């Protein structure tokens, strides 16, 4: 792993050797890192580049200062380097900042100076809120790939659901949680637990009782109604456990109507996550030092397998064969040309769409294809720093605001995550809260997030305060004061497999399942004959390992390090 | 779901430990310390031959080390634990020993053994033994326990030990209660935790600890707590058990109370005498059986009591001639019984014709009546009744023995109006009103509403059972209270449903149903009347007996005896009775029909031995002698148990001729009865041998199996 000493003198950078690779990956976000690790694991030669000075791209965890400058800086235009081979046609890459509509606010001067002094003590996630289910794909992939040895986790203590006029209620997500719950009626407890049992029976291969095929195909919300579950339970199951985004009762706006079978899968994942690891009582885990650890762990995994890493190295153009229009390689900001069979591109890079159809040839057509982006709406994200928890005595917790819980026009659910200092992401006595929601435009998204924040927090008064639907809080307790907050919008771009592949942008989910599914699919398209992290890669070559802990991996679950 | 069974060793573990054990054994064999195994095997005489064996060698350091190794491999070896106890005692007897270090070594060993198998009785016991010696610090115990209980929060060994340690440390019960709350919160299917909660709460309630008074408030909170468990998962039984305990706490009367008596308060007894009421021929009501000339007085309490004597129960009457001795009616010779009887001896008394004698009984006006757990008699009460002596206007009873009692339907006639029943059911039969009855009723009504709700959502066996129990409890409370509509029909239906739903436990439900139907039948005069019949003897003339006919009711168990103390003639034929527990209270009973039931042994008929008036017994068509192994025998006392006075001499004289040493059961039963009629046909046991044995055992017998004995 080598890094240039001076980021601004690309030309003085020693040339990369060799110059031919099986795969060049640009960007170190989670998908790119996973593909780099997976390709390295099957023996491909991989070069992994990132224009940034940090690992993780959209999934990085940054200090407060770095985060602010990342969000506010315009994209750094790479200096066009000349030279190169005339056999190839160079197509300049355009970098689109992945975050738009950025808004940052401080509470007061005092907190501003506090934050400035402690900036380095923060590891703030760019792609938050994000956590892992103890039994989800990410955890399994971490264990399968061996990347888990570079990470440590801690359980999220509590999961809450926000109820209109009621405030936070524990998500009754397990037998014990239903028993302890103080807000459900006895009847509701019985109904909910019976539904869980029905699902478990359905999933248990030794049991005869199954949910019928027809029921599996109908919308989950209809199935829940068929099971005569009251609205409150329905809402908990749909939004707090299955974590669907759109109002399932509103067919006009719902973009992700969940089928029963998928709903059941979500429940299954949730319930197998609860208590999977003895130190984590809930369903969710969070990496110590932030989510940026996750792509980094895969990068380390890739590096162990021979992948070459170069940070702070922008790629300025793609090299295409003039005649066939086929991808050949990339030109770095340092001016060096490197060649590979395949390329994976961070989704924030694109080629300029050609204004005219002046050159109607293969190359143009291909470039046209590349410039077209499949944008599936956007996600609004918000980050708050507070000096007290939204729930006394609870440091780390997740919150879901189901549709219509904040105001009647709220069509999407909002996910939030509070992480405290015991996860080494912020100075002692502070908390970071992440919020996200899907939206159609920036204003709508921000309005939703602000309403969600206002429900639990006291936001700093901003000059351009729009009319935010106020949510009454009947409780007299003082809401934590937000000393810093930020809003930004990210476009949702799906992954794409073409002659140049690109990875998806961070989605609006709390976990990484969809991202990893897309990543695995992409890998399969690129290397149809290769296994995605073959099992045999787990035993290490001790010589490759700089810090071989020499733990004997006998149990499946022993791969995850959990701090209690 | 349930618990964690003691794991069978995995093959590799087994291999490893057997290899270890082998190594150890080789070591033992090769070394000169065979004495270890000599002293370990207590069956060998080495323990007593320690003069031959130098003691120091038997408890040598190496022998101890070996036993420690052995126990670490196999903590189940209780012989080795015992050996260590002896060894420790031996070492301690040396004056220069350091008990603290010795005991801390023992604790370490137990801990290692427990880590190997923490369900080992021997290891836990050893730990308790060591700690009870008082030389070791107990601070570590809680930490260790928390460790073990984290691994398996349901392990009852750990919970037992926890109670022991908590007592030793004088840890507050409040803290321990909080701990159970925590454990239950993590996983409420934990019988041990709920149980510990009930133990702790009992103590706290008893001493009215701060925050645990009044009892009503605490119980209400506990009901709410356990509802969460029951409603969340009705199929998990641990919460239900705790709930049952709570119901019991809610309705139970700690103080002993009188439930009923014979004669009952306000009744008047007519004695039909002849020959100047001298000697035999004394009759009670319209009966004719009692030839002993005695009048029994029966007291029936709500629970077993002791201390019934002439000072705690004062009888005032002209009929009283001498000091009376109250007898407990119990099968086990104990001085505690639910039913007590005394006999007024009228046989040698000059009774004036047409005179009314009054009897007044005062119970509990002086203290001394105690329940088995030490509660004093609750409510001093008084019973007064009258005895009226009438000249006999029926035929003298001579030749009575010649008539055979028959039980055909034609021998019975319905009774339209049975005046005498009036005296049995007097208005103030229950003359006690327990405190806080309103709260109990309210709480039970609340529970009933809750469980009706649950059952409307989810049909579960234990929910139905609980509802049945709650309704029964409510009926019990309100019968003392007001004339609220009884729920008997619903309860009977619930038990009938349960028998179908849960065939495994159908016998239990059947028993419960029997008790409820008997309660229903005996609850009022009107409900009882249809079952009362006049009896006609074989010659079709009315004997004047009133027979209670409870045949063909699928009864599997007797109950509501407290309402039947007056019965002299009882027909329980064609039921499914296997036992007649409680029947001993019916001291007036002279004719009993138990034919066509399911009695499997004479032991099951044991209560009959206390029925001194019993003359006619029909036990035909039962299963006597059909079961080679009688399980009730293990529950009841046997001659070997030395609790019974068994007339071996008489038994040997009687059986000496016939080869029937296995008739001791029958001898025990019939030896103390003076039957005149017995029908035992239709039982596997009733062969010729047995019949001739019976004739010898029962010299009073005139009829055996429909045959008149010459």
mmCIF file with all atom_site columns, N, CA and C in Angstrom, chain B residues 628-673:
data_model
loop_
_atom_site.group_PDB
_atom_site.id
_atom_site.type_symbol
_atom_site.label_atom_id
_atom_site.label_alt_id
_atom_site.label_comp_id
_atom_site.label_asym_id
_atom_site.label_entity_id
_atom_site.label_seq_id
_atom_site.pdbx_PDB_ins_code
_atom_site.Cartn_x
_atom_site.Cartn_y
_atom_site.Cartn_z
_atom_site.occupancy
_atom_site.B_iso_or_equiv
_atom_site.pdbx_formal_charge
_atom_site.auth_seq_id
_atom_site.auth_comp_id
_atom_site.auth_asym_id
_atom_site.auth_atom_id
_atom_site.pdbx_PDB_model_num
ATOM 1   N N  . UNK B 1 628 ? -51.421 -56.315 38.786 1.00 0.00 ? 628 UNK B N  1
ATOM 2   C CA . UNK B 1 628 ? -50.405 -57.024 39.555 1.00 0.00 ? 628 UNK B CA 1
ATOM 3   C C  . UNK B 1 628 ? -49.579 -56.039 40.370 1.00 0.00 ? 628 UNK B C  1
ATOM 4   N N  . UNK B 1 629 ? -49.363 -54.887 39.815 1.00 0.00 ? 629 UNK B N  1
ATOM 5   C CA . UNK B 1 629 ? -48.630 -53.882 40.578 1.00 0.00 ? 629 UNK B CA 1
ATOM 6   C C  . UNK B 1 629 ? -49.594 -52.755 40.923 1.00 0.00 ? 629 UNK B C  1
ATOM 7   N N  . UNK B 1 630 ? -49.768 -52.549 42.187 1.00 0.00 ? 630 UNK B N  1
ATOM 8   C CA . UNK B 1 630 ? -50.687 -51.496 42.621 1.00 0.00 ? 630 UNK B CA 1
ATOM 9   C C  . UNK B 1 630 ? -49.883 -50.272 43.003 1.00 0.00 ? 630 UNK B C  1
ATOM 10  N N  . UNK B 1 631 ? -50.002 -49.254 42.168 1.00 0.00 ? 631 UNK B N  1
ATOM 11  C CA . UNK B 1 631 ? -49.165 -48.083 42.418 1.00 0.00 ? 631 UNK B CA 1
ATOM 12  C C  . UNK B 1 631 ? -49.623 -47.308 43.644 1.00 0.00 ? 631 UNK B C  1
ATOM 13  N N  . UNK B 1 632 ? -50.906 -47.413 43.982 1.00 0.00 ? 632 UNK B N  1
ATOM 14  C CA . UNK B 1 632 ? -51.349 -46.671 45.162 1.00 0.00 ? 632 UNK B CA 1
ATOM 15  C C  . UNK B 1 632 ? -50.657 -47.191 46.414 1.00 0.00 ? 632 UNK B C  1
ATOM 16  N N  . UNK B 1 633 ? -50.162 -48.405 46.316 1.00 0.00 ? 633 UNK B N  1
ATOM 17  C CA . UNK B 1 633 ? -49.496 -48.988 47.462 1.00 0.00 ? 633 UNK B CA 1
ATOM 18  C C  . UNK B 1 633 ? -48.297 -48.136 47.890 1.00 0.00 ? 633 UNK B C  1
ATOM 19  N N  . UNK B 1 634 ? -47.678 -47.494 46.922 1.00 0.00 ? 634 UNK B N  1
ATOM 20  C CA . UNK B 1 634 ? -46.486 -46.701 47.261 1.00 0.00 ? 634 UNK B CA 1
ATOM 21  C C  . UNK B 1 634 ? -46.872 -45.371 47.902 1.00 0.00 ? 634 UNK B C  1
ATOM 22  N N  . UNK B 1 635 ? -48.111 -44.978 47.664 1.00 0.00 ? 635 UNK B N  1
ATOM 23  C CA . UNK B 1 635 ? -48.551 -43.721 48.259 1.00 0.00 ? 635 UNK B CA 1
ATOM 24  C C  . UNK B 1 635 ? -49.120 -43.951 49.651 1.00 0.00 ? 635 UNK B C  1
ATOM 25  N N  . UNK B 1 636 ? -49.686 -45.131 49.834 1.00 0.00 ? 636 UNK B N  1
ATOM 26  C CA . UNK B 1 636 ? -50.298 -45.410 51.121 1.00 0.00 ? 636 UNK B CA 1
ATOM 27  C C  . UNK B 1 636 ? -49.318 -46.184 51.988 1.00 0.00 ? 636 UNK B C  1
ATOM 28  N N  . UNK B 1 637 ? -49.665 -46.252 53.230 1.00 0.00 ? 637 UNK B N  1
ATOM 29  C CA . UNK B 1 637 ? -48.781 -46.950 54.136 1.00 0.00 ? 637 UNK B CA 1
ATOM 30  C C  . UNK B 1 637 ? -48.950 -48.457 53.953 1.00 0.00 ? 637 UNK B C  1
ATOM 31  N N  . UNK B 1 638 ? -47.953 -49.169 54.249 1.00 0.00 ? 638 UNK B N  1
ATOM 32  C CA . UNK B 1 638 ? -47.997 -50.619 54.137 1.00 0.00 ? 638 UNK B CA 1
ATOM 33  C C  . UNK B 1 638 ? -47.539 -51.209 55.461 1.00 0.00 ? 638 UNK B C  1
ATOM 34  N N  . UNK B 1 639 ? -47.782 -52.477 55.692 1.00 0.00 ? 639 UNK B N  1
ATOM 35  C CA . UNK B 1 639 ? -47.369 -53.052 56.979 1.00 0.00 ? 639 UNK B CA 1
ATOM 36  C C  . UNK B 1 639 ? -45.866 -52.902 57.200 1.00 0.00 ? 639 UNK B C  1
ATOM 37  N N  . UNK B 1 640 ? -45.151 -52.870 56.094 1.00 0.00 ? 640 UNK B N  1
ATOM 38  C CA . UNK B 1 640 ? -43.699 -52.765 56.230 1.00 0.00 ? 640 UNK B CA 1
ATOM 39  C C  . UNK B 1 640 ? -43.316 -51.380 56.739 1.00 0.00 ? 640 UNK B C  1
ATOM 40  N N  . UNK B 1 641 ? -44.193 -50.421 56.486 1.00 0.00 ? 641 UNK B N  1
ATOM 41  C CA . UNK B 1 641 ? -43.853 -49.050 56.822 1.00 0.00 ? 641 UNK B CA 1
ATOM 42  C C  . UNK B 1 641 ? -43.934 -48.770 58.319 1.00 0.00 ? 641 UNK B C  1
ATOM 43  N N  . UNK B 1 642 ? -44.438 -49.705 59.090 1.00 0.00 ? 642 UNK B N  1
ATOM 44  C CA . UNK B 1 642 ? -44.516 -49.589 60.550 1.00 0.00 ? 642 UNK B CA 1
ATOM 45  C C  . UNK B 1 642 ? -45.406 -48.440 61.019 1.00 0.00 ? 642 UNK B C  1
ATOM 46  N N  . UNK B 1 643 ? -46.164 -47.850 60.105 1.00 0.00 ? 643 UNK B N  1
ATOM 47  C CA . UNK B 1 643 ? -47.023 -46.767 60.552 1.00 0.00 ? 643 UNK B CA 1
ATOM 48  C C  . UNK B 1 643 ? -48.395 -47.309 60.920 1.00 0.00 ? 643 UNK B C  1
ATOM 49  N N  . UNK B 1 644 ? -48.675 -48.501 60.489 1.00 0.00 ? 644 UNK B N  1
ATOM 50  C CA . UNK B 1 644 ? -49.984 -49.083 60.758 1.00 0.00 ? 644 UNK B CA 1
ATOM 51  C C  . UNK B 1 644 ? -49.838 -50.098 61.892 1.00 0.00 ? 644 UNK B C  1
ATOM 52  N N  . UNK B 1 645 ? -50.874 -50.153 62.647 1.00 0.00 ? 645 UNK B N  1
ATOM 53  C CA . UNK B 1 645 ? -50.902 -51.245 63.606 1.00 0.00 ? 645 UNK B CA 1
ATOM 54  C C  . UNK B 1 645 ? -51.401 -52.458 62.847 1.00 0.00 ? 645 UNK B C  1
ATOM 55  N N  . UNK B 1 646 ? -50.544 -53.356 62.663 1.00 0.00 ? 646 UNK B N  1
ATOM 56  C CA . UNK B 1 646 ? -50.928 -54.524 61.864 1.00 0.00 ? 646 UNK B CA 1
ATOM 57  C C  . UNK B 1 646 ? -50.911 -55.759 62.757 1.00 0.00 ? 646 UNK B C  1
ATOM 58  N N  . UNK B 1 647 ? -52.063 -56.365 62.829 1.00 0.00 ? 647 UNK B N  1
ATOM 59  C CA . UNK B 1 647 ? -52.181 -57.518 63.721 1.00 0.00 ? 647 UNK B CA 1
ATOM 60  C C  . UNK B 1 647 ? -51.609 -58.753 63.044 1.00 0.00 ? 647 UNK B C  1
ATOM 61  N N  . UNK B 1 648 ? -50.285 -58.843 63.120 1.00 0.00 ? 648 UNK B N  1
ATOM 62  C CA . UNK B 1 648 ? -49.637 -59.971 62.440 1.00 0.00 ? 648 UNK B CA 1
ATOM 63  C C  . UNK B 1 648 ? -50.133 -61.306 62.980 1.00 0.00 ? 648 UNK B C  1
ATOM 64  N N  . UNK B 1 649 ? -50.332 -61.356 64.282 1.00 0.00 ? 649 UNK B N  1
ATOM 65  C CA . UNK B 1 649 ? -50.720 -62.630 64.890 1.00 0.00 ? 649 UNK B CA 1
ATOM 66  C C  . UNK B 1 649 ? -52.039 -63.116 64.311 1.00 0.00 ? 649 UNK B C  1
ATOM 67  N N  . UNK B 1 650 ? -52.987 -62.168 64.301 1.00 0.00 ? 650 UNK B N  1
ATOM 68  C CA . UNK B 1 650 ? -54.298 -62.531 63.793 1.00 0.00 ? 650 UNK B CA 1
ATOM 69  C C  . UNK B 1 650 ? -54.219 -62.861 62.312 1.00 0.00 ? 650 UNK B C  1
ATOM 70  N N  . UNK B 1 651 ? -53.446 -62.057 61.614 1.00 0.00 ? 651 UNK B N  1
ATOM 71  C CA . UNK B 1 651 ? -53.302 -62.259 60.171 1.00 0.00 ? 651 UNK B CA 1
ATOM 72  C C  . UNK B 1 651 ? -52.742 -63.655 59.908 1.00 0.00 ? 651 UNK B C  1
ATOM 73  N N  . UNK B 1 652 ? -51.722 -64.039 60.683 1.00 0.00 ? 652 UNK B N  1
ATOM 74  C CA . UNK B 1 652 ? -51.106 -65.339 60.456 1.00 0.00 ? 652 UNK B CA 1
ATOM 75  C C  . UNK B 1 652 ? -52.052 -66.476 60.823 1.00 0.00 ? 652 UNK B C  1
ATOM 76  N N  . UNK B 1 653 ? -52.775 -66.266 61.861 1.00 0.00 ? 653 UNK B N  1
ATOM 77  C CA . UNK B 1 653 ? -53.749 -67.298 62.241 1.00 0.00 ? 653 UNK B CA 1
ATOM 78  C C  . UNK B 1 653 ? -54.757 -67.513 61.117 1.00 0.00 ? 653 UNK B C  1
ATOM 79  N N  . UNK B 1 654 ? -55.218 -66.382 60.550 1.00 0.00 ? 654 UNK B N  1
ATOM 80  C CA . UNK B 1 654 ? -56.256 -66.469 59.529 1.00 0.00 ? 654 UNK B CA 1
ATOM 81  C C  . UNK B 1 654 ? -55.719 -67.017 58.224 1.00 0.00 ? 654 UNK B C  1
ATOM 82  N N  . UNK B 1 655 ? -54.540 -66.608 57.858 1.00 0.00 ? 655 UNK B N  1
ATOM 83  C CA . UNK B 1 655 ? -54.032 -66.976 56.541 1.00 0.00 ? 655 UNK B CA 1
ATOM 84  C C  . UNK B 1 655 ? -53.150 -68.212 56.604 1.00 0.00 ? 655 UNK B C  1
ATOM 85  N N  . UNK B 1 656 ? -52.820 -68.598 57.797 1.00 0.00 ? 656 UNK B N  1
ATOM 86  C CA . UNK B 1 656 ? -51.919 -69.737 57.942 1.00 0.00 ? 656 UNK B CA 1
ATOM 87  C C  . UNK B 1 656 ? -52.379 -70.936 57.128 1.00 0.00 ? 656 UNK B C  1
ATOM 88  N N  . UNK B 1 657 ? -53.647 -71.191 57.156 1.00 0.00 ? 657 UNK B N  1
ATOM 89  C CA . UNK B 1 657 ? -54.150 -72.370 56.467 1.00 0.00 ? 657 UNK B CA 1
ATOM 90  C C  . UNK B 1 657 ? -54.182 -72.148 54.957 1.00 0.00 ? 657 UNK B C  1
ATOM 91  N N  . UNK B 1 658 ? -54.732 -70.991 54.565 1.00 0.00 ? 658 UNK B N  1
ATOM 92  C CA . UNK B 1 658 ? -54.765 -70.726 53.123 1.00 0.00 ? 658 UNK B CA 1
ATOM 93  C C  . UNK B 1 658 ? -53.466 -70.051 52.713 1.00 0.00 ? 658 UNK B C  1
ATOM 94  N N  . UNK B 1 659 ? -53.050 -70.398 51.557 1.00 0.00 ? 659 UNK B N  1
ATOM 95  C CA . UNK B 1 659 ? -51.782 -69.844 51.085 1.00 0.00 ? 659 UNK B CA 1
ATOM 96  C C  . UNK B 1 659 ? -52.036 -68.460 50.501 1.00 0.00 ? 659 UNK B C  1
ATOM 97  N N  . UNK B 1 660 ? -52.167 -67.507 51.360 1.00 0.00 ? 660 UNK B N  1
ATOM 98  C CA . UNK B 1 660 ? -52.600 -66.192 50.864 1.00 0.00 ? 660 UNK B CA 1
ATOM 99  C C  . UNK B 1 660 ? -51.912 -65.058 51.606 1.00 0.00 ? 660 UNK B C  1
ATOM 100 N N  . UNK B 1 661 ? -50.620 -65.099 51.683 1.00 0.00 ? 661 UNK B N  1
ATOM 101 C CA . UNK B 1 661 ? -49.923 -64.038 52.416 1.00 0.00 ? 661 UNK B CA 1
ATOM 102 C C  . UNK B 1 661 ? -50.065 -62.689 51.728 1.00 0.00 ? 661 UNK B C  1
ATOM 103 N N  . UNK B 1 662 ? -50.507 -62.739 50.474 1.00 0.00 ? 662 UNK B N  1
ATOM 104 C CA . UNK B 1 662 ? -50.651 -61.454 49.791 1.00 0.00 ? 662 UNK B CA 1
ATOM 105 C C  . UNK B 1 662 ? -52.016 -60.831 50.023 1.00 0.00 ? 662 UNK B C  1
ATOM 106 N N  . UNK B 1 663 ? -52.753 -61.354 51.016 1.00 0.00 ? 663 UNK B N  1
ATOM 107 C CA . UNK B 1 663 ? -54.050 -60.764 51.344 1.00 0.00 ? 663 UNK B CA 1
ATOM 108 C C  . UNK B 1 663 ? -53.940 -59.688 52.420 1.00 0.00 ? 663 UNK B C  1
ATOM 109 N N  . UNK B 1 664 ? -52.728 -59.291 52.742 1.00 0.00 ? 664 UNK B N  1
ATOM 110 C CA . UNK B 1 664 ? -52.583 -58.349 53.858 1.00 0.00 ? 664 UNK B CA 1
ATOM 111 C C  . UNK B 1 664 ? -53.347 -57.062 53.646 1.00 0.00 ? 664 UNK B C  1
ATOM 112 N N  . UNK B 1 665 ? -53.423 -56.666 52.397 1.00 0.00 ? 665 UNK B N  1
ATOM 113 C CA . UNK B 1 665 ? -54.171 -55.442 52.089 1.00 0.00 ? 665 UNK B CA 1
ATOM 114 C C  . UNK B 1 665 ? -55.630 -55.578 52.483 1.00 0.00 ? 665 UNK B C  1
ATOM 115 N N  . UNK B 1 666 ? -56.198 -56.708 52.075 1.00 0.00 ? 666 UNK B N  1
ATOM 116 C CA . UNK B 1 666 ? -57.604 -56.965 52.376 1.00 0.00 ? 666 UNK B CA 1
ATOM 117 C C  . UNK B 1 666 ? -57.797 -57.102 53.877 1.00 0.00 ? 666 UNK B C  1
ATOM 118 N N  . UNK B 1 667 ? -56.838 -57.730 54.494 1.00 0.00 ? 667 UNK B N  1
ATOM 119 C CA . UNK B 1 667 ? -56.927 -57.921 55.938 1.00 0.00 ? 667 UNK B CA 1
ATOM 120 C C  . UNK B 1 667 ? -56.915 -56.571 56.661 1.00 0.00 ? 667 UNK B C  1
ATOM 121 N N  . UNK B 1 668 ? -56.019 -55.724 56.180 1.00 0.00 ? 668 UNK B N  1
ATOM 122 C CA . UNK B 1 668 ? -55.894 -54.399 56.772 1.00 0.00 ? 668 UNK B CA 1
ATOM 123 C C  . UNK B 1 668 ? -57.216 -53.638 56.679 1.00 0.00 ? 668 UNK B C  1
ATOM 124 N N  . UNK B 1 669 ? -57.900 -53.801 55.562 1.00 0.00 ? 669 UNK B N  1
ATOM 125 C CA . UNK B 1 669 ? -59.159 -53.090 55.355 1.00 0.00 ? 669 UNK B CA 1
ATOM 126 C C  . UNK B 1 669 ? -60.287 -53.719 56.172 1.00 0.00 ? 669 UNK B C  1
ATOM 127 N N  . UNK B 1 670 ? -60.484 -55.013 55.968 1.00 0.00 ? 670 UNK B N  1
ATOM 128 C CA . UNK B 1 670 ? -61.680 -55.645 56.543 1.00 0.00 ? 670 UNK B CA 1
ATOM 129 C C  . UNK B 1 670 ? -61.502 -55.983 58.005 1.00 0.00 ? 670 UNK B C  1
ATOM 130 N N  . UNK B 1 671 ? -60.243 -56.116 58.401 1.00 0.00 ? 671 UNK B N  1
ATOM 131 C CA . UNK B 1 671 ? -59.972 -56.493 59.785 1.00 0.00 ? 671 UNK B CA 1
ATOM 132 C C  . UNK B 1 671 ? -60.557 -55.519 60.789 1.00 0.00 ? 671 UNK B C  1
ATOM 133 N N  . UNK B 1 672 ? -60.702 -54.280 60.372 1.00 0.00 ? 672 UNK B N  1
ATOM 134 C CA . UNK B 1 672 ? -61.202 -53.297 61.327 1.00 0.00 ? 672 UNK B CA 1
ATOM 135 C C  . UNK B 1 672 ? -62.666 -52.948 61.074 1.00 0.00 ? 672 UNK B C  1
ATOM 136 N N  . UNK B 1 673 ? -63.300 -53.657 60.162 1.00 0.00 ? 673 UNK B N  1
ATOM 137 C CA . UNK B 1 673 ? -64.710 -53.374 59.884 1.00 0.00 ? 673 UNK B CA 1
ATOM 138 C C  . UNK B 1 673 ? -65.593 -54.468 60.468 1.00 0.00 ? 673 UNK B C  1
#
